CSV table of C-alpha atoms in Angstrom, one decimal:
chain,number,residue,atom,x,y,z
E,1,MET,CA,126.9,51.2,-72.8
E,2,VAL,CA,129.3,51.9,-75.9
E,3,TYR,CA,130.3,48.6,-76.1
E,4,LEU,CA,126.9,47.2,-75.8
E,5,ALA,CA,126.0,49.5,-79.0
E,6,ILE,CA,129.1,48.5,-81.0
E,7,ALA,CA,128.3,44.5,-80.4
E,8,LEU,CA,124.7,45.1,-81.2
E,9,ALA,CA,126.0,46.7,-84.3
E,10,ALA,CA,128.2,43.8,-85.1
E,11,VAL,CA,125.8,41.1,-84.8
E,12,ALA,CA,123.2,43.2,-87.0
E,13,ALA,CA,125.8,43.6,-89.8
E,14,LEU,CA,126.6,39.8,-89.5
E,15,CYS,CA,122.8,38.8,-89.5
E,16,ALA,CA,122.5,41.0,-92.6
E,17,LEU,CA,125.5,39.5,-94.3
E,18,ASP,CA,124.2,35.9,-93.4
E,19,LEU,CA,120.6,37.0,-95.3
E,20,LEU,CA,122.5,38.3,-98.2
E,21,LEU,CA,124.6,35.1,-98.9
E,22,THR,CA,121.3,32.6,-98.4
E,23,LEU,CA,119.6,34.7,-100.7
E,24,ALA,CA,122.3,34.3,-103.3
E,25,VAL,CA,122.7,30.3,-102.5
E,26,LEU,CA,118.9,30.0,-102.9
E,27,ARG,CA,118.9,31.9,-106.3
E,28,ARG,CA,121.7,29.6,-107.5
E,29,LEU,CA,119.6,26.8,-106.6
E,30,ARG,CA,116.7,28.0,-108.3
E,31,ASP,CA,118.6,28.4,-111.7
E,32,ARG,CA,120.3,25.1,-111.5
E,33,PRO,CA,119.2,22.7,-114.4
E,34,ALA,CA,116.8,20.0,-113.3
E,35,GLY,CA,118.2,16.8,-113.2
E,36,PRO,CA,116.1,13.2,-112.7
E,37,ALA,CA,114.0,13.3,-109.4
E,38,LEU,CA,115.9,11.4,-106.6
E,39,THR,CA,113.8,9.1,-104.2
E,40,GLU,CA,114.4,9.5,-100.2
E,41,GLU,CA,116.7,6.2,-100.6
E,42,GLY,CA,119.3,7.9,-103.5
E,43,GLY,CA,118.3,7.2,-106.4
E,44,ILE,CA,115.7,7.9,-109.6
E,45,ALA,CA,112.3,8.2,-108.6
E,46,VAL,CA,109.5,6.3,-109.8
E,47,GLY,CA,108.4,7.2,-112.9
E,48,GLU,CA,111.8,8.6,-114.1
E,49,ALA,CA,113.5,6.7,-117.1
E,50,VAL,CA,116.8,4.4,-116.3
E,51,GLY,CA,119.6,5.8,-117.8
E,52,ALA,CA,121.9,4.2,-120.4
E,53,PHE,CA,124.5,2.3,-119.9
E,54,ALA,CA,126.6,-0.7,-121.3
E,55,THR,CA,128.3,-2.8,-118.5
E,56,ARG,CA,129.5,-6.6,-118.3
E,57,CYS,CA,128.1,-9.2,-115.9
E,58,THR,CA,130.8,-11.1,-113.3
E,59,GLU,CA,130.3,-14.4,-115.7
E,60,GLY,CA,131.0,-12.2,-118.9
E,61,ALA,CA,127.5,-11.5,-120.4
E,62,PRO,CA,126.9,-7.9,-121.7
E,63,LEU,CA,124.1,-5.8,-120.1
E,64,THR,CA,122.3,-2.6,-120.9
E,65,GLU,CA,119.0,-0.8,-120.2
E,66,LYS,CA,117.6,-2.4,-122.8
E,67,ASP,CA,118.3,-5.8,-121.2
E,68,LEU,CA,116.0,-5.0,-118.1
E,69,GLY,CA,112.7,-7.0,-118.6
E,70,ASP,CA,109.4,-5.8,-117.6
E,71,GLY,CA,109.3,-6.6,-113.7
E,72,ALA,CA,112.9,-6.9,-113.5
E,73,VAL,CA,114.7,-5.7,-109.7
E,74,VAL,CA,117.9,-4.2,-109.8
E,75,SER,CA,119.7,-3.6,-106.4
E,76,PHE,CA,123.0,-1.8,-105.2
E,77,PHE,CA,124.9,-3.2,-102.3
E,78,SER,CA,128.2,-1.5,-101.6
E,79,PRO,CA,131.0,-3.3,-98.9
E,80,GLY,CA,131.7,-1.6,-95.9
E,81,CYS,CA,128.1,-0.5,-95.3
E,82,SER,CA,126.2,-1.9,-92.7
E,83,PRO,CA,122.9,-1.5,-93.7
E,84,CYS,CA,124.0,-3.5,-96.8
E,85,ARG,CA,125.4,-6.1,-94.9
E,86,ARG,CA,122.1,-6.2,-92.7
E,87,LYS,CA,119.7,-6.4,-95.5
E,88,LEU,CA,121.8,-8.7,-98.1
E,89,PRO,CA,120.5,-12.1,-96.5
E,90,VAL,CA,117.0,-11.0,-96.5
E,91,PHE,CA,117.4,-9.8,-100.3
E,92,VAL,CA,118.9,-13.0,-101.4
E,93,GLU,CA,116.0,-15.0,-99.3
E,94,ARG,CA,113.4,-12.5,-101.5
E,95,ALA,CA,115.4,-12.8,-104.8
E,96,ALA,CA,115.5,-16.7,-104.7
E,97,ALA,CA,111.5,-16.3,-104.6
E,98,LEU,CA,111.5,-14.5,-107.4
E,99,GLN,CA,113.8,-16.9,-109.8
E,100,GLY,CA,112.3,-17.7,-112.9
E,101,HIS,CA,109.7,-15.3,-112.6
E,102,ARG,CA,111.4,-11.9,-112.5
E,103,GLN,CA,115.0,-11.0,-114.2
E,104,VAL,CA,117.1,-10.1,-110.6
E,105,ILE,CA,120.4,-8.0,-111.2
E,106,ALA,CA,122.8,-7.1,-108.4
E,107,VAL,CA,125.4,-4.3,-108.5
E,108,VAL,CA,128.3,-4.7,-105.9
E,109,VAL,CA,129.7,-1.3,-105.9
E,110,THR,CA,133.3,-0.8,-104.4
E,111,ALA,CA,134.7,2.8,-103.3
E,112,SER,CA,138.4,2.6,-102.5
E,113,GLY,CA,139.5,-1.2,-103.6
E,114,GLY,CA,141.6,-1.7,-100.3
E,115,PRO,CA,141.8,-5.5,-99.1
E,116,ASP,CA,139.3,-5.5,-96.8
E,117,GLU,CA,136.5,-4.2,-99.0
E,118,GLU,CA,137.7,-6.5,-102.0
E,119,ALA,CA,137.6,-9.4,-99.7
E,120,GLU,CA,133.6,-8.3,-98.5
E,121,ALA,CA,133.0,-7.5,-102.2
E,122,HIS,CA,133.9,-11.0,-103.3
E,123,ALA,CA,131.8,-12.7,-100.6
E,124,MET,CA,128.7,-10.3,-101.8
E,125,THR,CA,129.4,-11.3,-105.3
E,126,ALA,CA,129.4,-15.2,-104.3
E,127,GLN,CA,126.3,-14.8,-102.4
E,128,LEU,CA,124.5,-13.0,-105.1
E,129,ALA,CA,125.4,-14.9,-107.8
E,130,ALA,CA,123.2,-17.6,-106.6
E,131,VAL,CA,120.1,-15.7,-107.0
E,132,ALA,CA,120.6,-13.0,-109.4
E,133,ARG,CA,123.1,-11.9,-112.3
E,134,VAL,CA,125.9,-9.7,-110.5
E,135,VAL,CA,127.4,-6.7,-112.0
E,136,ARG,CA,130.7,-5.2,-110.1
E,137,GLU,CA,131.8,-1.4,-110.5
E,138,ASP,CA,132.9,1.4,-108.9
E,139,THR,CA,130.8,4.5,-107.6
E,140,GLU,CA,130.9,6.1,-110.6
E,141,GLY,CA,130.3,2.8,-112.7
E,142,PRO,CA,127.4,2.6,-115.4
E,143,CYS,CA,124.7,1.2,-113.6
E,144,THR,CA,125.2,3.1,-110.5
E,145,ALA,CA,125.3,6.6,-112.8
E,146,ALA,CA,122.0,5.4,-114.9
E,147,PHE,CA,119.9,4.8,-111.6
E,148,ALA,CA,121.8,7.9,-110.2
E,149,VAL,CA,122.4,5.8,-106.9
E,150,GLN,CA,123.8,8.2,-103.9
E,151,ALA,CA,123.1,5.7,-101.2
E,152,PHE,CA,123.5,1.7,-99.9
E,153,PRO,CA,121.5,-0.5,-100.5
E,154,SER,CA,119.2,0.7,-103.1
E,155,GLN,CA,116.8,-1.3,-104.9
E,156,PHE,CA,114.4,-0.8,-108.0
E,157,ALA,CA,111.8,-2.4,-110.0
E,158,VAL,CA,111.7,-1.9,-113.3
E,159,SER,CA,108.5,-1.6,-115.9
E,160,ALA,CA,109.5,-1.9,-119.7
E,161,PRO,CA,106.3,-3.0,-121.3
E,162,ASP,CA,106.4,-4.4,-124.7
E,163,GLY,CA,110.0,-3.5,-125.2
E,164,ALA,CA,109.4,-0.1,-124.0
E,165,SER,CA,112.5,2.1,-122.4
E,166,PRO,CA,112.7,1.0,-118.8
E,167,THR,CA,111.3,3.4,-116.0
E,168,VAL,CA,111.6,2.9,-112.4
E,169,ALA,CA,108.1,1.4,-111.4
E,170,ALA,CA,108.9,0.9,-107.3
E,171,VAL,CA,111.9,1.8,-104.9
E,172,GLY,CA,113.4,0.6,-102.0
E,173,ASP,CA,111.8,-2.8,-100.0
E,174,ALA,CA,108.5,-2.4,-102.5
E,175,ALA,CA,110.9,-3.1,-105.5
E,176,LEU,CA,111.0,-6.9,-104.4
E,177,THR,CA,107.2,-7.0,-103.4
E,178,THR,CA,105.3,-4.8,-105.8
E,179,ALA,CA,103.3,-7.1,-107.8
E,180,LEU,CA,104.5,-6.6,-111.4
E,181,PRO,CA,104.0,-8.5,-114.5
E,182,VAL,CA,106.4,-11.6,-114.9
E,183,GLY,CA,109.6,-10.9,-116.9
E,184,SER,CA,111.9,-12.3,-118.4
E,185,ALA,CA,114.1,-14.7,-116.3
């Protein structure tokens, strides 16, 4: 009976400690500065401003957030990502239909840079180059940071009426299907 009382007291002490630690974590999370709102897809949410960035497309042309026209579509893919492999052909088909009507930008994000990943990144880039301006960067690249991308594939439709700062108008599959004004091609 004594052992049961000791065990019960130990469990009660552990539960109390767990409760105190959980409350401390919640307090720290509440006091954290707010960053951009993120979507379930792992990037900035609809209505949030696109962060500043400056990069170059694979053909050498510069690209900044100011170059994103109203209705632009920006998609992020990563080699080694099975959902990216499944969605890439669908994206290419839909982006081909948008050519001349909306600006399409594809970002191929590589993590480790191993030979297999590099070969797949090259194949993705070749497929995407037929329908989009392509940017290649690592996981901490400027475009990835500007859209706060944390999951792949991610897609964003951008709204930038009359040269205003670009904001996200749609995310996920809706980015390619949402009726947005015609942007610069």
